[in-house]
Each structure stands twice: as C-alpha cells, then as structure tokens.
Tab-separated table of C-alpha atoms in Angstrom:
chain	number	residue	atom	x	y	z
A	1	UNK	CA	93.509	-166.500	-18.977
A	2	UNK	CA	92.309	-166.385	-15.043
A	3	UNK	CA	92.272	-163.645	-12.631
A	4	UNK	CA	94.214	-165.594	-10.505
A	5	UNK	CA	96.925	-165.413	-14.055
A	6	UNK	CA	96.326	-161.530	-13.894
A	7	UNK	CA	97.200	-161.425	-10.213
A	8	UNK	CA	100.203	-164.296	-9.899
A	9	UNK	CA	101.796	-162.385	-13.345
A	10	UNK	CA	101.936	-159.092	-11.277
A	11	UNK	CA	102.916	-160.656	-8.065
A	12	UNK	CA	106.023	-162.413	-10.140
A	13	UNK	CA	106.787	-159.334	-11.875
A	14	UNK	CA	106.780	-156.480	-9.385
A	15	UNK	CA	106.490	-158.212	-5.660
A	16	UNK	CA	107.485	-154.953	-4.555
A	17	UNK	CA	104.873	-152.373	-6.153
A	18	UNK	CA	102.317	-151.051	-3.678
A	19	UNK	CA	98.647	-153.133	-4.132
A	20	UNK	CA	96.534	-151.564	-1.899
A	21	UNK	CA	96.304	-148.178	0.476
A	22	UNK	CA	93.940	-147.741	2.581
A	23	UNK	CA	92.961	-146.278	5.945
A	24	UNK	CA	92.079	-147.847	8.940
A	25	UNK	CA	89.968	-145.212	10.663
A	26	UNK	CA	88.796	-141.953	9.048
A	27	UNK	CA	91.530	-139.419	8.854
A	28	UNK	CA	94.560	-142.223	9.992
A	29	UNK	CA	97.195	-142.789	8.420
A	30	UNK	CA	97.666	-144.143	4.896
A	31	UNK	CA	98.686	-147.871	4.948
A	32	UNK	CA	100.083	-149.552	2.239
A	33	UNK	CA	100.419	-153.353	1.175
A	34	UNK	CA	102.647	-154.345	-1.572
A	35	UNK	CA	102.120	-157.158	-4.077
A	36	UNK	CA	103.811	-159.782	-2.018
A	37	UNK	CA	102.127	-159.103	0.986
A	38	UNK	CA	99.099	-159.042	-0.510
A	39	UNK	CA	99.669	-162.404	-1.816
A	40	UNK	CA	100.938	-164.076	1.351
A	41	UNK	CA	97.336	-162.923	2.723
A	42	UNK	CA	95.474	-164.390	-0.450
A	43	UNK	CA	97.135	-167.463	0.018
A	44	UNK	CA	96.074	-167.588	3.906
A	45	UNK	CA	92.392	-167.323	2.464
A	46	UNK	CA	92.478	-169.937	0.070
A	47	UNK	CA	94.147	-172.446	2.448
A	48	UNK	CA	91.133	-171.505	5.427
A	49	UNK	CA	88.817	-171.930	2.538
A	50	UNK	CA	90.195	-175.599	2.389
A	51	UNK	CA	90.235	-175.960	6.037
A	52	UNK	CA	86.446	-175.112	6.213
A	53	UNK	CA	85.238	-177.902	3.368
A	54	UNK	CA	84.683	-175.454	0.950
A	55	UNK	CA	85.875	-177.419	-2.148
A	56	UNK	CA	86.765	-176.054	-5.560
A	57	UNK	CA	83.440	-176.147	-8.511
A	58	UNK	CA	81.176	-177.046	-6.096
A	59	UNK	CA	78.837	-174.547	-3.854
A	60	UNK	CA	79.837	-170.546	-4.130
A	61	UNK	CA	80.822	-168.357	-1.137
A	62	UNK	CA	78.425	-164.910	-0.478
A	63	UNK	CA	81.024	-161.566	0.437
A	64	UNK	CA	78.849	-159.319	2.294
A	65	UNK	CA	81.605	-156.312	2.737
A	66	UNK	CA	81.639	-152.507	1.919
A	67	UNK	CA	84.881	-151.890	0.524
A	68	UNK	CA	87.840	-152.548	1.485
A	69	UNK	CA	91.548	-154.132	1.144
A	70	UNK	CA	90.054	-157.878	2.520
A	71	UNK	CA	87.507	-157.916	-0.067
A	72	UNK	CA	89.776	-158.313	-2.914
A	73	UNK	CA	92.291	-160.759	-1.153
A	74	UNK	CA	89.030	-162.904	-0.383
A	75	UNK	CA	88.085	-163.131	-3.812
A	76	UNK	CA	91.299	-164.140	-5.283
A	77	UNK	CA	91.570	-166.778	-2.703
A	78	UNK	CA	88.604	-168.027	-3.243
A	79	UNK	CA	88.263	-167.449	-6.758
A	80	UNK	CA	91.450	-168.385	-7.482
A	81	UNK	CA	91.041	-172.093	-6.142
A	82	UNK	CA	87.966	-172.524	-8.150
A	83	UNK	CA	85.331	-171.209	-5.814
A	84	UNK	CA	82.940	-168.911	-7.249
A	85	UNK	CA	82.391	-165.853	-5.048
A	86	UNK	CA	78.936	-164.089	-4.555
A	87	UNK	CA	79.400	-160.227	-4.276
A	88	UNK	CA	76.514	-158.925	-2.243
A	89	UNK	CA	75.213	-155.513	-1.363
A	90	UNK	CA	75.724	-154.937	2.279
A	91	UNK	CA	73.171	-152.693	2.362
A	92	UNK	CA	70.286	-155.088	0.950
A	93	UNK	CA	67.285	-156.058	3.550
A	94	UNK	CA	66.955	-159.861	4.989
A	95	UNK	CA	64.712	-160.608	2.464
A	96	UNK	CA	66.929	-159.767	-0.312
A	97	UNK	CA	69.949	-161.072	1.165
A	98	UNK	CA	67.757	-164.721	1.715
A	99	UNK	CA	67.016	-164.594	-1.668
A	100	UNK	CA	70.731	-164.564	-3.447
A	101	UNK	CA	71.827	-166.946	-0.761
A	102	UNK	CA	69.279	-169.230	-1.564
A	103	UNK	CA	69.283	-168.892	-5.344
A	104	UNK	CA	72.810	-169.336	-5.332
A	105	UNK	CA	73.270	-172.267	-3.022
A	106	UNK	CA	75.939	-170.135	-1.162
A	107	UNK	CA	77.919	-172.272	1.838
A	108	UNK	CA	79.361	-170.324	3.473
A	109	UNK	CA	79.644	-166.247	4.051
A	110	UNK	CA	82.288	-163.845	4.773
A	111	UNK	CA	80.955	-160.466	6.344
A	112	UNK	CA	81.233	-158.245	9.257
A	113	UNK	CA	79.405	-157.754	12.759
A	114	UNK	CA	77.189	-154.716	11.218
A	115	UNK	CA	75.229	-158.068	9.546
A	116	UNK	CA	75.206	-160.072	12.796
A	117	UNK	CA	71.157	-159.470	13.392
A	118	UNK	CA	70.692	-160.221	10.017
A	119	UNK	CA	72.638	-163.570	10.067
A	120	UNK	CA	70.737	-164.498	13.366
A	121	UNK	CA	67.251	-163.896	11.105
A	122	UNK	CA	67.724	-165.527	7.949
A	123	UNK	CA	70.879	-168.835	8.815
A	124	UNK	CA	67.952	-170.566	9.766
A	125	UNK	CA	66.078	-170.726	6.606
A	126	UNK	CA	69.617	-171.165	4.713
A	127	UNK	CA	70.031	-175.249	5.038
A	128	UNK	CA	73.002	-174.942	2.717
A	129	UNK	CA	74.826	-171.953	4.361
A	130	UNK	CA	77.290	-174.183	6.337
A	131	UNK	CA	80.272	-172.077	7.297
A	132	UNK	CA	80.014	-167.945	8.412
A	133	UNK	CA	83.635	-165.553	9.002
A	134	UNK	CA	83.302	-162.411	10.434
A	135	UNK	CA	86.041	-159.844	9.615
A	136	UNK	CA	86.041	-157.411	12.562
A	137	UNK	CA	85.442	-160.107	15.519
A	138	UNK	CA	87.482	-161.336	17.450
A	139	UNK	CA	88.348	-165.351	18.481
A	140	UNK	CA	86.752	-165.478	21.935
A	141	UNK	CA	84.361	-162.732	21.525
A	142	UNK	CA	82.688	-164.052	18.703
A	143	UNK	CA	79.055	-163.306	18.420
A	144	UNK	CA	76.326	-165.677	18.695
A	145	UNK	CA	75.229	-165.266	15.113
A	146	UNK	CA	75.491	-168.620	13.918
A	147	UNK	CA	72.167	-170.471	14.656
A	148	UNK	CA	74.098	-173.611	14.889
A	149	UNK	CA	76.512	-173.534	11.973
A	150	UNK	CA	80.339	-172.937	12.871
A	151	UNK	CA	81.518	-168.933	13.158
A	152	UNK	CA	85.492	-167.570	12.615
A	153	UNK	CA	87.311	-164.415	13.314
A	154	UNK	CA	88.808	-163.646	10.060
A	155	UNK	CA	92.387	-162.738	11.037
A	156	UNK	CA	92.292	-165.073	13.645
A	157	UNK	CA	91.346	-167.893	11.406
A	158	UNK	CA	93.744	-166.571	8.650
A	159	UNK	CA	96.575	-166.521	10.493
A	160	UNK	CA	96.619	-170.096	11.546
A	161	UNK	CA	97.015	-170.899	8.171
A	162	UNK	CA	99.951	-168.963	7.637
A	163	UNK	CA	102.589	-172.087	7.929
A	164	UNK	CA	100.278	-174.110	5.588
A	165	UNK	CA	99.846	-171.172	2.795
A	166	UNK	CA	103.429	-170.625	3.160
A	167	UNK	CA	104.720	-174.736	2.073
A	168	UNK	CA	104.941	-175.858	-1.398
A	169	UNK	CA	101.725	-178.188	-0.905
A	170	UNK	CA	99.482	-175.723	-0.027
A	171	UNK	CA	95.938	-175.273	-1.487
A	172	UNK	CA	96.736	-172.490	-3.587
A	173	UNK	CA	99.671	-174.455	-5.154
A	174	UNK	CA	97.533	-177.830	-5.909
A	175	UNK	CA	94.190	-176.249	-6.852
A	176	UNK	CA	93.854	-173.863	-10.093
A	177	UNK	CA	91.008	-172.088	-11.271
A	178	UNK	CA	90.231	-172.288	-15.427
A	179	UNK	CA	88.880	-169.354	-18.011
A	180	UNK	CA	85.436	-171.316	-18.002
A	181	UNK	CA	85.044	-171.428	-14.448
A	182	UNK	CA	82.503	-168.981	-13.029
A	183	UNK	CA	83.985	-166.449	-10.766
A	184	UNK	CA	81.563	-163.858	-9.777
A	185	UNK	CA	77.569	-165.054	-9.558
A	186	UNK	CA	76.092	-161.116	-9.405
A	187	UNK	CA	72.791	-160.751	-8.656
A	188	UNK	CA	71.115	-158.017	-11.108
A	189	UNK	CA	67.844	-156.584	-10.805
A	190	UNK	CA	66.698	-158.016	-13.867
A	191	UNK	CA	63.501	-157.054	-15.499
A	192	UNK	CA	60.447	-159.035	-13.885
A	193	UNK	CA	60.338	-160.279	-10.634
A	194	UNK	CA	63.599	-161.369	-7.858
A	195	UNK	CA	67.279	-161.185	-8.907
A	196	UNK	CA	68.585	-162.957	-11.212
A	197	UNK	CA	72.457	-164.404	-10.805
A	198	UNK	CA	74.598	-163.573	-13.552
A	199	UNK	CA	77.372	-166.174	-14.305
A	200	UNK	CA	80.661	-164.183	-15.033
A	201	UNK	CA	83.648	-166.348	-15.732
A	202	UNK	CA	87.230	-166.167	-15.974
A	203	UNK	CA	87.373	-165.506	-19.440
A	204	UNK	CA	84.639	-163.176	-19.529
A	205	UNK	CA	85.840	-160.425	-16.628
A	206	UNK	CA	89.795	-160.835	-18.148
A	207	UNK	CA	88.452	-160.319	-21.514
A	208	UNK	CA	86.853	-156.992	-20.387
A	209	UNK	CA	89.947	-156.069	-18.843
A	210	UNK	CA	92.253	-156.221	-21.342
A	211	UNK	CA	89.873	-154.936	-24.105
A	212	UNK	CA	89.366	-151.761	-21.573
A	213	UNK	CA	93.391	-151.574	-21.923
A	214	UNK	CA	93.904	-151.811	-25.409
A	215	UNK	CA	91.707	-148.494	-25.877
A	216	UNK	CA	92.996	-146.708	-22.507
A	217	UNK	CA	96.610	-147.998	-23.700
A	218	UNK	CA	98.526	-145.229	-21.373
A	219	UNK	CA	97.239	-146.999	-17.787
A	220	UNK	CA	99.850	-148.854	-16.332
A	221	UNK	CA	102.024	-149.691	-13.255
A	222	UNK	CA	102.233	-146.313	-12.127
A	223	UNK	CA	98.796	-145.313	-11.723
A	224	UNK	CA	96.715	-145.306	-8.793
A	225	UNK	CA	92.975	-146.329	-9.427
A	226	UNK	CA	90.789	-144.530	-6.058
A	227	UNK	CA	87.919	-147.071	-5.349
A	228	UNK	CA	85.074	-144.991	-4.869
A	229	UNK	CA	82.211	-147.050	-6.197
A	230	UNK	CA	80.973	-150.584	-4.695
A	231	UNK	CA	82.854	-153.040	-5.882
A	232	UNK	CA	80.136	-155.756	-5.875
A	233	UNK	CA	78.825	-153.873	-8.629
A	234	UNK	CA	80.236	-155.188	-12.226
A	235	UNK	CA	81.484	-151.686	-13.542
A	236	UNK	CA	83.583	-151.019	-10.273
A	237	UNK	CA	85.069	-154.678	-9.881
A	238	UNK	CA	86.195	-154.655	-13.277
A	239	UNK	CA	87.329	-151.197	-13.667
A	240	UNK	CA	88.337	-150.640	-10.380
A	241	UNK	CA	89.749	-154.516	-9.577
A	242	UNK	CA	90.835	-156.695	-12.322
A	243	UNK	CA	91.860	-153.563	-14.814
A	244	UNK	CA	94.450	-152.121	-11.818
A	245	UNK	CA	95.489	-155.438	-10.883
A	246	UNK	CA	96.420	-156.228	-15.039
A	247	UNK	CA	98.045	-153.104	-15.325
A	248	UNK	CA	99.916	-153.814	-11.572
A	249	UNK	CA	98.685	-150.515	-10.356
A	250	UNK	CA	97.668	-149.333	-7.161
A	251	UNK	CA	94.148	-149.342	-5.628
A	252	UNK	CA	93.469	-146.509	-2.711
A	253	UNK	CA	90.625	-146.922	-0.425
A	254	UNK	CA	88.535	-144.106	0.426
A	255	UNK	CA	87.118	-144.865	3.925
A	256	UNK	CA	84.044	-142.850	3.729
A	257	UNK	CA	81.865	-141.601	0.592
A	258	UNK	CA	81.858	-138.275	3.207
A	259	UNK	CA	85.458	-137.358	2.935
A	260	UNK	CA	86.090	-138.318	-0.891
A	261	UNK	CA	87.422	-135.029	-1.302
A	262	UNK	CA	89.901	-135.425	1.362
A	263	UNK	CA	90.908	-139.241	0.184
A	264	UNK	CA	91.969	-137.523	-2.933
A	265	UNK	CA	94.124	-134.680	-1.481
A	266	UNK	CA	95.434	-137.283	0.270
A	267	UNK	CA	96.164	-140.280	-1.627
A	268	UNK	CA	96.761	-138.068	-5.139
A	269	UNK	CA	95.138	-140.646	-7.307
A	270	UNK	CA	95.862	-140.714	-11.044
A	271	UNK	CA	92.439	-142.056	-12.213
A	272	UNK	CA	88.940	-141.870	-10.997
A	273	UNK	CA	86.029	-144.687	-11.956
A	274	UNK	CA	82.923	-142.722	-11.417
A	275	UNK	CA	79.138	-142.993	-12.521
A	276	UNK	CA	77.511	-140.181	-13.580
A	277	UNK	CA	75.876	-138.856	-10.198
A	278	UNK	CA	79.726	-138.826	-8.610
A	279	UNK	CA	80.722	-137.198	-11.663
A	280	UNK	CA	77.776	-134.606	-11.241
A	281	UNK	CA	79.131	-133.983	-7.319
A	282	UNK	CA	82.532	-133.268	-8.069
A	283	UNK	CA	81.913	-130.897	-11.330
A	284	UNK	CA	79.158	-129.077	-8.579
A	285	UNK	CA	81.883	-128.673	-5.479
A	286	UNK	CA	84.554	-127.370	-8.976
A	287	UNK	CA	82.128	-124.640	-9.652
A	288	UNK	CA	80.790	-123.895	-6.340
A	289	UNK	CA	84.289	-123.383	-4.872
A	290	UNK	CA	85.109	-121.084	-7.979
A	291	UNK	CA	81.507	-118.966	-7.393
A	292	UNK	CA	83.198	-118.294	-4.071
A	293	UNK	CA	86.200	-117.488	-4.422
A	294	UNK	CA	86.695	-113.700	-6.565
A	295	UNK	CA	90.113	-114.383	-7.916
A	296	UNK	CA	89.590	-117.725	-9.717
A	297	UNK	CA	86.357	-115.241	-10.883
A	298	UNK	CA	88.922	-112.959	-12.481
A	299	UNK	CA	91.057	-115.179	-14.155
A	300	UNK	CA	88.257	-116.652	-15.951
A	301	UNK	CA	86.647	-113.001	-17.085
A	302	UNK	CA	90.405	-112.361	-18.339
A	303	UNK	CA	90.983	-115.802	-20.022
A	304	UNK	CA	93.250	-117.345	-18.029
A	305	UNK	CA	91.355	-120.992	-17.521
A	306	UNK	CA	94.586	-122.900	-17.311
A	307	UNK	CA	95.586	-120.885	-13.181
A	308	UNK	CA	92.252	-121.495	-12.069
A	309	UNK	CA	92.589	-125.610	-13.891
A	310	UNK	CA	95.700	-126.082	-12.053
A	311	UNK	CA	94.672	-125.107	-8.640
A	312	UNK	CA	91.661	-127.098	-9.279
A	313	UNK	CA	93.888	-130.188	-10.053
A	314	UNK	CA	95.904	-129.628	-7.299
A	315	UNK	CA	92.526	-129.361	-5.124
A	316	UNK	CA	92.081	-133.118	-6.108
A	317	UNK	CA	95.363	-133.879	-4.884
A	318	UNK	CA	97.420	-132.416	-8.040
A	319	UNK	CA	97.586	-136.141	-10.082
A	320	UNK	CA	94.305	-137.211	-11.746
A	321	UNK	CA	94.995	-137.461	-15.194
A	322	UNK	CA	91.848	-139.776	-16.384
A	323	UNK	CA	88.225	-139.917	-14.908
A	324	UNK	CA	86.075	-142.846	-16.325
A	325	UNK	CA	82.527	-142.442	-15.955
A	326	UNK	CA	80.160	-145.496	-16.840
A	327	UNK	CA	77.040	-146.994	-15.721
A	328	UNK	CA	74.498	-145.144	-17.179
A	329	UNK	CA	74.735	-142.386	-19.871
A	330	UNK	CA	76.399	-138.727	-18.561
A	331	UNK	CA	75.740	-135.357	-18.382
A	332	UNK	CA	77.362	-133.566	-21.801
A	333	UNK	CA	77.536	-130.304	-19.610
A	334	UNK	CA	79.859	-131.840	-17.166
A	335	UNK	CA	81.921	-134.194	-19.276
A	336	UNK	CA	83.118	-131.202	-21.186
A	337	UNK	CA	83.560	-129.123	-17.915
A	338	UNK	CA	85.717	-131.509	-16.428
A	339	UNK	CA	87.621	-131.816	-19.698
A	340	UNK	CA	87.627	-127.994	-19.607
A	341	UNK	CA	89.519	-127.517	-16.377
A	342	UNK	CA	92.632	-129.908	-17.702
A	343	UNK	CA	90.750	-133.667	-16.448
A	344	UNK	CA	90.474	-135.800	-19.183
A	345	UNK	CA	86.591	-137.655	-18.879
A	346	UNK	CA	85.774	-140.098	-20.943
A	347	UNK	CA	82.578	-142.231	-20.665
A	348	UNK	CA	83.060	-145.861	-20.541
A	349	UNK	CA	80.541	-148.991	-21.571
C-alpha cells in the first residue's frame, strides 16, 4: 500500500467529492476542489517534476510552504512518482534551512517569494540544489533568487504540462512509487546536536493511517478534517493528510491561525486535529465567552448544560463532532471540559 494507492482509490471511487476548501485571501470566499480536479493538478506536478530532471529514487525535493491546497498536490506528485519529498518549516532561519538541504541532498525546492532572500543566501553553498519553483511568482516577473540555477512560476510551469499529464504516457502513468520507498525525509530535533532526517516510507505513514481508522472507525467520506496545525509536522500530515484522504474526506484550510474561530463558523468542520496548546485556546475563548455572557451563567446555576453546549457547538460552526489532540500529553481539566459541553476529545499517540 502507497499514498499514491490511498489517493488514486479515492479519486476512482468518488471523482466528485470535495478534496480541498480553502480561501484565497482572508475573509474571501470559500473555494472548493473536488477529487478529480485535484488530481488533474497532481498529475501536472509530477509530469513538471519529469520535465525538470528530477528522476524517481534518486535525490529528494525540499517543500518550503505554510499550508495550503498546493502543498498536498505537490507531494503526491512528487511522492507518488517515487520522489521523496522534504517537508520544511518555513519559518526556520538560513542556517537551519542549509542544514536539511544539505543533509538531505535535496535538488530542487518548491517555496514561495516570502523565502526569496533566503534562497539568494544559502543556493550558493547548496551544489546539489539544481532546480527552485516559486508558487506565488509570476513567469516574467520572476525574482532573481536563483544564484545561477534555473527558477519557475508554479502555475505557469504547471500548466504547460497540462496536455502531457492529461495522455496515457504521461509520467504519472509510467512511474509508480512502492510501500518501501521513502516518502517524507522529516527533519526532527533529535536529542544532541543538528537535525536528524527521519526516513518515513510508504508503508510506514499508510500503516498509521489505517491503524488510526480502525480505532476512530466512524470517520469517513463525509467528514471535513480543518487543517489547523503545520502539516510538515508528522502528527498533522498524517492526521490531517493521509487519514482524510483514506477516508475520502474533505480538508478545509484555515488561512490565518488569527481567524481560526471564524474558519470554523465558516467552513463547519466535523473534526479538529489539535495539540494541546490549541486545545488549551479554544476551551479558554468557551469559558471566557460564557463568564461574559449572564444567561449561559444561569443555565448552568439551574442545570441546564446541554442550551449553553449547543450554542457553544453552534459557535464552532454547529458540526464538530470529534477533536483529536496529540503531540504531547493534555490538560485533564480541558479534555473533560470539552467533552462536557457535547465535543467528544480524545487524545491521540
């Protein structure tokens, strides 16, 4: 089994089921990509990957992106042609950005122009760093980031491959990815001295996912995971990425860790992957909003928990049924006060 199984399965089955929703801009409207055009886009990314030398099993590709819709579809293009993908925090210094490039032999690097300064400082230490995409440029007003090595607009470059993604010899049809292949190289802390790259395979991520599904049995096609947490941490891709995209549920963007509140009166997710300092915030705003306001007061003094539960629910958009909260052990006092107003919390390892 192979994420790119996981992904093709749901893409077969229900072309039509929303992927992804997500907002441009803060506050714009909700967009929405279904299965099949979330594929199309996939396959656009593996066939540029071909197009820029990067071959399957040999040197890994560095994603330098907060989150967002294009992350996943570059990782199941690249990942899903045999490429292993190295998922990078975008908010790590030059130094620690040089590092994992280096360490991991990276050729090539798809990020944005917030990392353009960056890219001029360190490409020329990075002999093996051959290729660099930038997904919010432009063709013709690329900047001069590059020190030498080739740059690309992202939807620029993917759309040129549309005709060759689209014809039954394209890269994505020739080249498969297998369970032993490494798909994610993440870069932990470790315990003494730099990173060290963790080599997560195939088998390894799609053997978390489905053993988080056989105990969470009731997630499934209808449910609509909001992406709160980085996903180039392991916790978030898994539970967050490849468990959604097993199930073929829906993942919901928020565009800013500011308006979370908002993204979830407005996209009405069903389940919530938190760690314990996001599950801390929202039980806090719960029982602030409640101090301040005398009625939902009342009804608890007189024992009526379930009115002041439902207009809490309905204050985080009226459909979370499940919030997950893992990374590090939680707070007992807010587990059970989340499970107290009607949202089932569960902590997950």
């Amino acid at each position: 089994m192979t994420i790119r199984t996981f992904f093709d399965e749901t893409v077969a089955s229900a072309p039509a089921r929303v992927a992804v929703q997500y907002r441009e801009k803060e506050n714009s409207a909700i967009l929405s990509r279904t299965y099949a055009e979330f594929a199309v886009r996939v396959r656009q990314v593996a066939e540029l990957a071909g197009a820029l030398g990067i071959a399957p099993r040999q040197a890994p590709v560095a994603l330098i992106l907060e989150n967002c819709p294009q992350w996943l579809e570059i990782y199941l293009g690249l990942t899903g042609c045999a490429t292993t993908v190295v998922p990078i925090d975008p908010k790590l210094h030059a130094a620690e950005v040089t590092h994992v490039l280096l360490d991991s032999g990276a050729c090539a690097v798809f990020t944005d122009s917030k990392h353009s300064a960056m890219l001029v400082e360190i490409l020329p230490g990075l002999p093996a760093m051959h290729q660099v995409v930038l997904l919010d440029a432009a063709a013709g007003h690329l900047p001069a980031v590059c020190a030498g090595r080739p740059c690309h607009a992202y939807e620029t470059a993917i759309a040129a491959q549309a005709d060759a993604a689209a014809s039954p010899a394209s890269r994505y049809a020739r080249e498969f990815a297998y369970p032993g292949d490494v798909a994610s190289l993440i870069y932990t802390s470790g315990t003494t001295g730099q990173p060290k790259g963790a080599m997560l395979t195939h088998a390894n991520i799609c053997a978390d996912a489905d053993g988080a599904l056989s105990v969470i049995a009731e997630i499934g096609s209808l449910d609509r995971f909001l992406i709160v947490l980085p996903l180039f941490h392991a916790f978030s891709f898994t539970a967050n990425f490849i468990v959604p995209l097993r199930a073929r549920a829906c993942m919901q963007f928020v565009k800013s860790l500011r308006n979370v509140s908002d993204d979830m009166r407005a996209f009405s997710p069903t389940i919530l992957m938190a760690v314990p300092l996001l599950a801390d915030k929202l039980y806090a705003r719960i029982e602030d909003r409640i101090r301040r306001n005398p009625l939902a007061r009342l009804l608890l003094l007189l024992g009526l928990r379930n009115l002041v539960a439902r207009s809490v629910r309905r204050g985080l958009g009226g459909s979370l049924r499940l919030i997950v909260s893992g990374g590090a052990p939680g707070n007992k006092e807010v587990l059970e006060g989340l499970r107290g107003f009607g949202l089932p919390t569960i902590e997950g390892y």
